[in-house]
Amino acid sequence: MERSRICIFPRRRAEFGALALALIVGCYATQALALSVRPPVLPKDEDYRACPRGQAWKDSGGARMQRARLRQPTAPPRDPALRDNVRRLRLIALHGGYDYQPRSAAVAAPKVAAEAAADAAATAADAAADAADVAAGAKPARQQASRPPEPRVTPAQARAAVQHLREILQRRPMPGVDEIGVDGVEALWLAIYRDRDDRAQQLRWAESFLETQRRVPGADGHLIRDAMEKVDDLLLIEGRPQRYGTQFDLVDGKIALKPIDSMQAAEAYRSEFERMPLALEICLRERLSTLRAHVPDL
């Protein structure tokens, strides 16, 4: 009696099963990646028209941008050395690992292994892309434009840079655009945003950063929004209500504002920085009905 080919070739059956499993996993991974990189949902003209003061706010966008440009300093920073120092320290901390913390070899090993695997995957992807380019008759991208080498920073240098940055952040008042320029303030904010070692301290720095922008306006608007979101997020993590009304949640399929200290105070804060009125943002987000919504508040 002739035996089944499946029984005769168990290895081929196993290989076929492994291939099928790989295809299924790859399909789900591709779908997950596609979901993660989907563009945010933006409000449309009809959304602004349907919300109170929505059309007026949208129409006044050009005037707000012009006022923002006029608020930026025209004179050079009062302390160019401090500006250069802040930018240099942040670069050193970034390339050395701003969140660097000494850890035992047992704790560090999994992270090192994961990073090595990620590097290997990236190298394989680059090699595959280059091979595809060669097959298509194009020059490999890595040969077309060589990447500048990243600065080599020792852990000791990174720790020193982080400590120096924290000393600058402790200053009262915190340096503003008049002292270190627009790019210096941006570097200072990125240092605050990345320093997650002490959340209570990070909250104090974010609040101090906003106080400085009230005192010396001129920083880019996206930094103001980022700082507001960070303050609200950290307050909610501590179990306290948010202050500026930037954090939302999806409840029973509907967008809802997370607990807030005072709607009236939030509106006043936003108006001071020329951010979108809270009532308008709530209305737009409710119409979009998704947490992936991006509501430009400039």
Short mmCIF file of C-alpha atoms in Angstrom, two decimals:
data_model
loop_
_atom_site.label_atom_id
_atom_site.label_comp_id
_atom_site.label_asym_id
_atom_site.label_seq_id
_atom_site.Cartn_x
_atom_site.Cartn_y
_atom_site.Cartn_z
CA MET A 1 0.00 0.00 0.00
CA GLU A 2 1.36 3.41 -0.96
CA ARG A 3 2.02 5.67 1.99
CA SER A 4 1.01 9.31 2.11
CA ARG A 5 3.68 11.81 1.04
CA ILE A 6 2.97 13.69 4.23
CA CYS A 7 3.92 10.59 6.21
CA ILE A 8 6.97 9.95 4.05
CA PHE A 9 8.26 13.52 4.33
CA PRO A 10 7.70 14.71 7.91
CA ARG A 11 10.56 17.20 7.60
CA ARG A 12 8.90 18.86 4.61
CA ARG A 13 5.63 19.00 6.55
CA ALA A 14 7.44 20.75 9.43
CA GLU A 15 9.11 23.17 7.03
CA PHE A 16 5.78 23.98 5.43
CA GLY A 17 4.25 24.62 8.85
CA ALA A 18 7.10 26.89 9.84
CA LEU A 19 6.78 28.82 6.57
CA ALA A 20 3.04 29.23 7.05
CA LEU A 21 3.56 30.43 10.63
CA ALA A 22 6.19 32.92 9.46
CA LEU A 23 3.82 34.27 6.81
CA ILE A 24 1.02 34.67 9.37
CA VAL A 25 3.31 36.43 11.86
CA GLY A 26 4.69 38.64 9.12
CA CYS A 27 1.20 39.58 8.01
CA TYR A 28 0.16 40.58 11.54
CA ALA A 29 3.43 42.46 12.06
CA THR A 30 2.86 44.38 8.83
CA GLN A 31 -0.68 45.25 9.90
CA ALA A 32 0.55 46.41 13.33
CA LEU A 33 3.24 48.55 11.70
CA ALA A 34 0.69 50.07 9.33
CA LEU A 35 -1.58 50.92 12.26
CA SER A 36 1.28 52.49 14.22
CA VAL A 37 2.34 54.76 11.34
CA ARG A 38 -1.12 55.86 10.25
CA PRO A 39 -1.27 59.63 9.89
CA PRO A 40 -3.19 61.53 12.57
CA VAL A 41 -6.75 62.63 11.92
CA LEU A 42 -6.98 66.38 11.30
CA PRO A 43 -10.09 68.55 11.71
CA LYS A 44 -11.71 69.69 8.46
CA ASP A 45 -13.24 73.03 7.59
CA GLU A 46 -16.73 71.76 8.43
CA ASP A 47 -15.49 70.74 11.88
CA TYR A 48 -14.29 74.27 12.60
CA ARG A 49 -17.56 75.74 11.28
CA ALA A 50 -19.60 73.41 13.52
CA CYS A 51 -17.78 74.43 16.72
CA PRO A 52 -18.21 77.70 18.64
CA ARG A 53 -15.64 80.31 17.53
CA GLY A 54 -14.10 77.65 15.32
CA GLN A 55 -14.17 79.50 12.01
CA ALA A 56 -12.97 82.75 13.62
CA TRP A 57 -10.05 80.91 15.22
CA LYS A 58 -9.08 79.24 11.95
CA ASP A 59 -9.30 82.52 10.02
CA SER A 60 -7.05 84.30 12.53
CA GLY A 61 -4.22 81.77 12.18
CA GLY A 62 -2.13 84.05 9.97
CA ALA A 63 -2.35 86.93 12.43
CA ARG A 64 -1.32 84.68 15.32
CA MET A 65 1.70 83.42 13.39
CA GLN A 66 2.69 87.00 12.59
CA ARG A 67 2.47 87.98 16.27
CA ALA A 68 4.54 84.92 17.17
CA ARG A 69 7.26 86.01 14.75
CA LEU A 70 7.25 89.50 16.21
CA ARG A 71 7.72 88.07 19.72
CA GLN A 72 10.93 86.32 18.74
CA PRO A 73 14.04 88.25 19.78
CA THR A 74 15.85 90.29 17.16
CA ALA A 75 18.88 91.02 19.34
CA PRO A 76 21.55 88.35 19.87
CA PRO A 77 21.38 86.36 23.14
CA ARG A 78 22.75 88.15 26.19
CA ASP A 79 24.76 85.08 27.15
CA PRO A 80 26.00 83.38 23.97
CA ALA A 81 28.45 81.28 25.96
CA LEU A 82 25.61 79.81 28.04
CA ARG A 83 23.59 79.22 24.87
CA ASP A 84 26.43 77.30 23.26
CA ASN A 85 27.03 75.42 26.48
CA VAL A 86 23.40 74.31 26.77
CA ARG A 87 23.36 73.09 23.18
CA ARG A 88 26.71 71.30 23.55
CA LEU A 89 25.77 69.64 26.84
CA ARG A 90 22.48 68.40 25.47
CA LEU A 91 24.24 66.93 22.43
CA ILE A 92 26.75 65.13 24.64
CA ALA A 93 24.01 63.84 26.93
CA LEU A 94 21.95 62.68 23.95
CA HIS A 95 24.73 60.71 22.26
CA GLY A 96 26.01 59.36 25.55
CA GLY A 97 22.57 58.25 26.66
CA TYR A 98 20.69 60.95 28.56
CA ASP A 99 18.90 58.37 30.67
CA TYR A 100 22.19 56.66 31.47
CA GLN A 101 22.14 55.02 34.88
CA PRO A 102 24.79 52.62 36.25
CA ARG A 103 23.40 49.10 36.36
CA SER A 104 24.68 45.66 37.19
CA ALA A 105 25.88 43.37 34.44
CA ALA A 106 22.89 41.07 35.03
CA VAL A 107 20.45 43.94 34.45
CA ALA A 108 22.38 45.42 31.54
CA ALA A 109 22.78 42.14 29.64
CA PRO A 110 19.18 41.91 28.31
CA LYS A 111 19.28 45.50 27.13
CA VAL A 112 22.64 45.01 25.42
CA ALA A 113 21.33 41.86 23.73
CA ALA A 114 18.20 43.66 22.56
CA GLU A 115 20.23 46.55 21.20
CA ALA A 116 22.58 44.15 19.44
CA ALA A 117 19.60 42.37 17.86
CA ALA A 118 18.14 45.69 16.75
CA ASP A 119 21.48 46.73 15.24
CA ALA A 120 21.75 43.41 13.42
CA ALA A 121 18.22 43.78 12.06
CA ALA A 122 18.95 47.33 10.89
CA THR A 123 22.18 46.19 9.21
CA ALA A 124 20.33 43.35 7.46
CA ALA A 125 17.63 45.77 6.30
CA ASP A 126 20.26 48.16 4.92
CA ALA A 127 21.99 45.31 3.13
CA ALA A 128 18.70 44.14 1.60
CA ALA A 129 17.88 47.68 0.48
CA ASP A 130 21.32 48.06 -1.09
CA ALA A 131 20.94 44.72 -2.87
CA ALA A 132 17.57 45.81 -4.24
CA ASP A 133 19.09 49.08 -5.45
CA VAL A 134 21.91 47.25 -7.18
CA ALA A 135 19.46 44.87 -8.82
CA ALA A 136 17.49 47.86 -10.08
CA GLY A 137 20.64 49.46 -11.46
CA ALA A 138 20.81 52.20 -8.83
CA LYS A 139 23.70 53.08 -6.63
CA PRO A 140 23.28 51.99 -2.99
CA ALA A 141 21.97 54.84 -0.85
CA ARG A 142 24.71 54.43 1.72
CA GLN A 143 27.28 55.07 -1.00
CA GLN A 144 25.43 58.09 -2.31
CA ALA A 145 25.49 60.03 0.96
CA SER A 146 27.78 58.95 3.74
CA ARG A 147 26.49 59.64 7.24
CA PRO A 148 28.60 61.84 9.47
CA PRO A 149 30.04 59.89 12.38
CA GLU A 150 28.31 60.45 15.71
CA PRO A 151 30.49 61.89 18.44
CA ARG A 152 31.97 59.30 20.76
CA VAL A 153 31.02 60.00 24.36
CA THR A 154 32.08 58.02 27.39
CA PRO A 155 29.58 57.26 30.16
CA ALA A 156 31.54 59.56 32.47
CA GLN A 157 31.24 62.44 29.98
CA ALA A 158 27.51 61.78 29.60
CA ARG A 159 26.99 61.80 33.37
CA ALA A 160 28.93 65.06 33.70
CA ALA A 161 26.89 66.67 30.90
CA VAL A 162 23.60 65.58 32.49
CA GLN A 163 24.69 66.95 35.87
CA HIS A 164 25.73 70.28 34.36
CA LEU A 165 22.42 70.55 32.48
CA ARG A 166 20.51 69.90 35.69
CA GLU A 167 22.44 72.66 37.43
CA ILE A 168 21.39 75.06 34.68
CA LEU A 169 17.77 73.90 34.96
CA GLN A 170 17.84 74.65 38.71
CA ARG A 171 18.45 78.34 38.04
CA ARG A 172 15.70 80.72 39.03
CA PRO A 173 14.61 82.25 36.83
CA MET A 174 15.32 79.64 34.18
CA PRO A 175 17.16 81.09 31.15
CA GLY A 176 14.85 82.45 28.45
CA VAL A 177 15.12 83.44 24.80
CA ASP A 178 16.58 86.81 25.74
CA GLU A 179 19.49 85.07 27.45
CA ILE A 180 20.16 81.94 25.36
CA GLY A 181 18.15 82.46 22.17
CA VAL A 182 15.32 80.44 20.61
CA ASP A 183 17.51 77.43 19.82
CA GLY A 184 19.03 77.48 23.31
CA VAL A 185 15.55 77.40 24.88
CA GLU A 186 14.59 74.52 22.61
CA ALA A 187 17.69 72.57 23.69
CA LEU A 188 16.82 73.31 27.32
CA TRP A 189 13.28 72.02 26.86
CA LEU A 190 14.49 68.82 25.18
CA ALA A 191 16.76 68.27 28.18
CA ILE A 192 13.75 68.64 30.51
CA TYR A 193 11.62 66.35 28.38
CA ARG A 194 14.19 63.56 28.34
CA ASP A 195 15.15 63.68 32.01
CA ARG A 196 12.76 61.12 33.49
CA ASP A 197 14.88 60.14 36.48
CA ASP A 198 12.71 62.10 38.94
CA ARG A 199 9.15 62.84 37.78
CA ALA A 200 8.50 65.34 40.56
CA GLN A 201 11.62 67.24 39.57
CA GLN A 202 10.67 67.02 35.89
CA LEU A 203 7.29 68.54 36.76
CA ARG A 204 8.94 71.42 38.61
CA TRP A 205 11.24 72.08 35.67
CA ALA A 206 8.38 71.98 33.15
CA GLU A 207 6.39 74.44 35.27
CA SER A 208 9.42 76.69 35.64
CA PHE A 209 9.96 76.50 31.87
CA LEU A 210 6.42 77.78 31.27
CA GLU A 211 6.85 80.52 33.87
CA THR A 212 9.94 81.69 32.00
CA GLN A 213 8.01 81.77 28.71
CA ARG A 214 5.37 83.94 30.39
CA ARG A 215 8.08 86.27 31.61
CA VAL A 216 10.08 86.30 28.38
CA PRO A 217 7.89 85.29 25.40
CA GLY A 218 9.43 84.31 22.08
CA ALA A 219 9.87 80.52 22.21
CA ASP A 220 8.37 78.45 19.40
CA GLY A 221 4.70 77.64 19.94
CA HIS A 222 5.18 73.87 19.72
CA LEU A 223 7.45 74.03 22.78
CA ILE A 224 4.69 75.75 24.75
CA ARG A 225 2.21 73.04 23.79
CA ASP A 226 4.72 70.29 24.57
CA ALA A 227 5.39 71.79 28.01
CA MET A 228 1.67 72.09 28.73
CA GLU A 229 1.12 68.47 27.75
CA LYS A 230 4.04 67.32 29.88
CA VAL A 231 2.79 69.24 32.95
CA ASP A 232 -0.73 67.81 32.52
CA ASP A 233 0.58 64.28 32.00
CA LEU A 234 2.82 64.41 35.08
CA LEU A 235 0.01 65.86 37.21
CA LEU A 236 -2.32 63.05 36.17
CA ILE A 237 0.36 60.45 36.93
CA GLU A 238 0.54 61.89 40.45
CA GLY A 239 -3.23 61.48 40.78
CA ARG A 240 -3.89 65.22 40.48
CA PRO A 241 -6.15 66.97 37.93
CA GLN A 242 -4.51 68.44 34.85
CA ARG A 243 -4.04 72.20 34.53
CA TYR A 244 -4.16 73.10 30.81
CA GLY A 245 -6.66 70.57 29.45
CA THR A 246 -4.39 68.80 26.97
CA GLN A 247 -5.09 65.18 27.99
CA PHE A 248 -8.08 63.25 26.66
CA ASP A 249 -9.36 59.70 26.91
CA LEU A 250 -11.74 57.42 25.03
CA VAL A 251 -14.71 56.46 27.22
CA ASP A 252 -17.45 54.22 25.79
CA GLY A 253 -16.35 55.15 22.29
CA LYS A 254 -16.49 58.89 22.98
CA ILE A 255 -13.70 61.42 23.56
CA ALA A 256 -13.66 62.80 27.10
CA LEU A 257 -11.44 65.34 28.81
CA LYS A 258 -9.44 63.82 31.65
CA PRO A 259 -9.94 65.39 35.13
CA ILE A 260 -9.04 69.08 35.13
CA ASP A 261 -8.47 71.51 37.97
CA SER A 262 -10.43 74.42 36.50
CA MET A 263 -11.86 74.99 33.03
CA GLN A 264 -11.83 78.76 33.59
CA ALA A 265 -8.18 78.77 34.69
CA ALA A 266 -7.23 76.53 31.75
CA GLU A 267 -8.87 78.95 29.32
CA ALA A 268 -6.97 81.84 30.91
CA TYR A 269 -3.63 80.02 30.69
CA ARG A 270 -4.24 79.15 27.04
CA SER A 271 -5.27 82.68 26.18
CA GLU A 272 -2.09 84.03 27.79
CA PHE A 273 -0.01 81.88 25.42
CA GLU A 274 -2.39 82.35 22.45
CA ARG A 275 -3.23 78.67 22.38
CA MET A 276 -6.52 77.28 21.08
CA PRO A 277 -9.46 77.85 23.49
CA LEU A 278 -10.17 74.69 25.48
CA ALA A 279 -13.88 74.68 24.57
CA LEU A 280 -12.97 74.70 20.89
CA GLU A 281 -10.43 71.89 21.25
CA ILE A 282 -12.96 69.76 23.15
CA CYS A 283 -15.55 70.32 20.42
CA LEU A 284 -13.13 69.43 17.61
CA ARG A 285 -11.89 66.30 19.35
CA GLU A 286 -15.45 65.16 20.08
CA ARG A 287 -16.30 65.55 16.39
CA LEU A 288 -13.19 63.60 15.31
CA SER A 289 -13.93 60.96 17.98
CA THR A 290 -10.46 59.39 18.00
CA LEU A 291 -7.36 59.63 20.16
CA ARG A 292 -5.32 59.85 16.96
CA ALA A 293 -6.69 63.32 16.33
CA HIS A 294 -4.20 66.15 15.91
CA VAL A 295 -5.68 69.56 16.60
CA PRO A 296 -3.24 72.34 15.61
CA ASP A 297 -3.51 74.93 18.35
CA LEU A 298 -1.29 77.61 16.81
#
